[in-house]
Amino acid sequence: MDLVEVLPNRLHMLRFPIGQAYLWQDGEALTLIDAGHAGSAAEIEGAIRSLGAAPERLERIVLTHCHRDHVGAAAELAARWGAQVLAHRLDAPVIRGELPVSEPVLLDREVPLYALGLTVAEAPPTPVDRELEDGDALGFGDGAYVVHAPGHTDGSIGIHLPHHGVLFTGDCVAAVGPVMPGVFNVDRARAITAFRRLAALAPSIACFGHGEPLAENTAEALAEAAQEAAASG
């Protein structure tokens, strides 16, 4: 796992072989956005300590959606340090293991990538302490709130920190190469609509579930990519 600074003393990316998570710091209080793959809790704790922060100050883990590469270590981290796990109401039953993960409608080019994604260990059933809705305040980042962005999964969310100009897109948007809609969507049309909604927030920094964070000409790049996606369907 690689630890990458995005905003000094505030935001770091935790990059795994497949996918990534983000650590936000409000002084000593910590928030994790997504939780990597199952078995990565020790690495995440080590990354937190390497920043001079304390894992016991991890207050919440906000899951952008229910897929295994985003949920994996949440249960173990929450059990160790007492953090609350937050997820959208529509994905919460999947995260808890009460419902199966919905199968995506794959484009031809996505088939080999999907097979690679399935090599990530399945996430264990994970308690969700708080079920989220669109517009909910999250209690960190000087006013972070939920943006429901369905299409990748029914309960996919973005997390917007308007005070800091930061947007976490989960897998609604990706930047592996050009900025584009995320792959493996259960409903591509809804995913593109969600992409357009996220782009309209015009952030200064966009943090994706896959691909490097974007911190230059971010609003313009998102708007252009969302327009292209809508035009191509």
Coordinates of C-alpha atoms in Angstrom, one line a residue:
M1 CA 0.0 0.0 0.0
D2 CA 1.2 3.5 -0.8
L3 CA 0.4 6.6 1.2
V4 CA 0.1 9.8 -0.9
E5 CA -0.4 13.3 0.4
V6 CA -3.2 15.2 -1.3
L7 CA -3.6 18.2 1.0
P8 CA -1.0 18.8 3.7
N9 CA -2.1 17.9 7.2
R10 CA -5.6 17.2 5.9
L11 CA -5.9 14.5 3.2
H12 CA -4.0 11.4 2.2
M13 CA -4.7 8.7 -0.3
L14 CA -4.1 5.1 0.6
R15 CA -3.4 3.3 -2.6
F16 CA -3.9 -0.5 -2.8
P17 CA -3.1 -2.8 -5.7
I18 CA -6.8 -2.4 -6.7
G19 CA -8.6 0.7 -5.6
Q20 CA -7.8 3.2 -2.9
A21 CA -9.2 4.8 0.3
Y22 CA -8.7 8.3 1.7
L23 CA -7.9 9.6 5.2
W24 CA -9.2 13.0 6.3
Q25 CA -7.8 14.7 9.4
D26 CA -9.7 17.4 11.4
G27 CA -6.9 18.0 13.9
E28 CA -6.6 14.7 15.8
A29 CA -10.0 13.5 14.6
L30 CA -9.8 11.0 11.7
T31 CA -12.3 10.0 9.0
L32 CA -11.7 7.2 6.5
I33 CA -13.4 7.3 3.2
D34 CA -13.7 3.7 2.1
A35 CA -11.6 0.9 3.6
G36 CA -9.6 -1.0 1.1
H37 CA -9.7 -4.8 0.8
A38 CA -10.2 -7.4 3.5
G39 CA -7.0 -8.0 5.4
S40 CA -5.6 -4.5 5.0
A41 CA -6.5 -3.1 8.4
A42 CA -3.0 -3.5 9.7
E43 CA -1.6 -1.5 6.7
I44 CA -4.2 1.2 7.2
E45 CA -3.3 1.5 10.9
G46 CA 0.4 1.6 10.0
A47 CA -0.3 4.4 7.6
I48 CA -2.2 6.4 10.2
R49 CA 0.6 6.0 12.7
S50 CA 3.2 7.0 10.1
L51 CA 1.5 10.4 9.9
G52 CA 1.8 10.8 13.7
A53 CA -1.9 10.3 14.2
A54 CA -3.6 7.8 16.5
P55 CA -5.9 5.0 15.2
E56 CA -8.1 5.3 18.2
R57 CA -9.0 8.8 16.9
L58 CA -10.7 7.2 13.9
E59 CA -14.3 8.4 14.4
R60 CA -16.0 7.2 11.2
I61 CA -15.6 5.1 8.1
V62 CA -17.8 6.4 5.3
L63 CA -18.3 3.8 2.5
T64 CA -19.0 5.2 -0.9
H65 CA -20.6 1.9 -2.0
C66 CA -20.8 -1.8 -1.3
H67 CA -18.1 -3.3 -3.4
R68 CA -15.4 -5.5 -1.9
D69 CA -12.4 -3.3 -2.7
H70 CA -14.0 -0.4 -0.7
V71 CA -15.6 -2.2 2.2
G72 CA -13.0 -4.9 3.0
A73 CA -11.3 -3.7 6.2
A74 CA -14.1 -1.6 7.6
A75 CA -15.4 -4.2 10.0
E76 CA -12.0 -5.0 11.5
L77 CA -11.0 -1.3 11.8
A78 CA -14.4 -0.5 13.5
A79 CA -14.1 -3.4 15.9
R80 CA -10.5 -2.4 16.9
W81 CA -11.1 1.3 17.3
G82 CA -14.8 1.9 17.8
A83 CA -15.3 3.9 14.6
Q84 CA -18.8 4.2 13.2
V85 CA -19.5 2.8 9.8
L86 CA -21.7 4.9 7.5
A87 CA -23.2 3.9 4.2
H88 CA -26.2 4.8 2.0
R89 CA -29.5 3.1 3.0
L90 CA -29.7 1.2 -0.3
D91 CA -26.2 -0.4 0.0
A92 CA -26.3 -1.0 3.7
P93 CA -28.1 -4.4 3.5
V94 CA -25.4 -5.6 1.0
I95 CA -22.6 -4.4 3.2
R96 CA -24.1 -6.2 6.2
G97 CA -24.3 -9.4 4.1
E98 CA -28.1 -9.5 4.2
L99 CA -28.4 -9.1 0.4
P100 CA -26.1 -10.1 -2.5
V101 CA -24.1 -7.6 -4.5
S102 CA -26.1 -6.7 -7.6
E103 CA -24.5 -7.9 -10.8
P104 CA -23.3 -5.1 -13.1
V105 CA -24.3 -4.8 -16.8
L106 CA -20.8 -5.1 -18.3
L107 CA -19.6 -3.4 -21.5
D108 CA -17.5 -5.7 -23.7
R109 CA -14.3 -3.8 -22.7
E110 CA -15.2 -4.2 -19.0
V111 CA -15.3 -8.1 -19.0
P112 CA -11.6 -8.7 -18.4
L113 CA -11.3 -5.9 -15.9
Y114 CA -14.2 -7.3 -13.9
A115 CA -12.5 -10.7 -13.8
L116 CA -9.5 -8.9 -12.3
G117 CA -11.6 -7.2 -9.8
L118 CA -13.0 -10.5 -8.5
T119 CA -9.5 -11.5 -7.5
V120 CA -9.9 -9.1 -4.5
A121 CA -10.9 -11.0 -1.4
E122 CA -14.6 -10.8 -0.6
A123 CA -15.5 -8.3 2.2
P124 CA -16.8 -9.9 5.4
P125 CA -20.3 -8.9 6.5
T126 CA -19.8 -5.4 8.0
P127 CA -22.1 -3.7 10.5
V128 CA -23.5 -0.3 9.3
D129 CA -24.0 2.0 12.2
R130 CA -25.7 4.8 10.3
E131 CA -27.7 4.6 7.1
L132 CA -27.3 7.7 4.9
E133 CA -29.6 9.7 2.6
D134 CA -28.9 12.4 0.1
G135 CA -27.9 15.6 1.7
D136 CA -27.0 14.2 5.1
A137 CA -24.3 16.0 7.1
L138 CA -21.4 13.7 7.9
G139 CA -19.8 15.6 10.8
F140 CA -16.3 16.2 9.5
G141 CA -14.4 18.4 7.0
D142 CA -16.1 21.6 8.0
G143 CA -19.4 20.6 6.5
A144 CA -19.1 17.4 4.5
Y145 CA -22.3 16.0 3.1
V146 CA -23.7 13.1 1.1
V147 CA -24.5 13.3 -2.6
H148 CA -26.5 10.3 -3.6
A149 CA -25.1 9.2 -7.0
P150 CA -26.8 5.9 -8.0
G151 CA -25.9 3.9 -11.1
H152 CA -22.6 2.2 -10.2
T153 CA -24.6 0.7 -7.4
D154 CA -28.0 1.7 -6.1
G155 CA -26.5 3.2 -3.0
S156 CA -23.4 4.8 -4.4
I157 CA -22.6 8.2 -3.0
G158 CA -20.2 11.1 -3.5
I159 CA -18.9 13.0 -0.4
H160 CA -18.6 16.8 -0.9
L161 CA -16.6 19.1 1.3
P162 CA -17.5 22.5 -0.1
H163 CA -15.5 24.5 2.4
H164 CA -12.3 22.8 1.1
G165 CA -13.4 22.3 -2.5
V166 CA -13.0 18.5 -2.2
L167 CA -15.2 15.9 -3.8
F168 CA -14.9 12.1 -3.2
T169 CA -16.5 10.3 -6.1
G170 CA -16.2 6.7 -5.1
D171 CA -16.5 4.7 -8.3
C172 CA -19.1 7.0 -9.8
V173 CA -16.2 8.6 -11.6
A174 CA -12.7 7.2 -12.5
A175 CA -9.5 8.6 -13.7
V176 CA -7.5 5.6 -14.9
G177 CA -6.4 7.4 -18.0
P178 CA -9.0 10.1 -18.9
V179 CA -11.7 11.1 -16.5
M180 CA -14.7 9.0 -17.2
P181 CA -17.7 7.3 -15.7
G182 CA -16.7 4.4 -13.4
V183 CA -17.0 0.9 -14.8
F184 CA -19.1 -2.1 -13.7
N185 CA -22.4 -0.1 -13.4
V186 CA -25.7 -1.7 -12.6
D187 CA -27.3 1.1 -14.6
R188 CA -25.1 3.1 -17.0
A189 CA -27.7 5.7 -17.8
R190 CA -28.2 6.5 -14.1
A191 CA -24.5 6.5 -13.6
I192 CA -24.0 9.1 -16.2
T193 CA -26.7 11.2 -14.7
A194 CA -24.9 10.9 -11.3
F195 CA -21.6 11.9 -13.0
R196 CA -23.2 15.0 -14.3
R197 CA -24.6 15.9 -10.8
L198 CA -21.2 15.4 -9.2
A199 CA -19.5 17.5 -12.0
A200 CA -21.9 20.3 -11.4
L201 CA -20.5 20.7 -7.9
A202 CA -17.3 22.1 -9.5
P203 CA -14.8 20.9 -7.0
S204 CA -11.2 22.1 -6.9
I205 CA -10.0 18.6 -6.0
A206 CA -11.6 15.3 -7.0
C207 CA -10.7 12.1 -5.3
F208 CA -11.6 8.9 -7.2
G209 CA -12.0 5.3 -6.2
H210 CA -9.6 4.4 -9.0
G211 CA -7.1 6.8 -10.5
E212 CA -5.0 9.7 -9.2
P213 CA -6.7 12.6 -7.5
L214 CA -7.3 15.6 -9.8
A215 CA -6.2 19.0 -8.4
E216 CA -5.7 21.1 -11.6
N217 CA -8.5 22.4 -13.8
T218 CA -10.7 19.9 -11.9
A219 CA -14.1 21.5 -12.4
E220 CA -13.5 21.9 -16.2
A221 CA -12.2 18.4 -16.6
L222 CA -15.2 16.9 -14.8
A223 CA -17.7 19.0 -16.7
E224 CA -16.2 18.1 -20.1
A225 CA -16.0 14.4 -19.3
A226 CA -19.6 14.4 -18.0
Q227 CA -20.8 16.1 -21.1
E228 CA -18.9 13.6 -23.3
A229 CA -20.4 10.7 -21.4
A230 CA -23.9 12.0 -21.7
A231 CA -23.4 12.5 -25.4
S232 CA -22.1 9.0 -26.0
G233 CA -24.5 7.3 -23.7

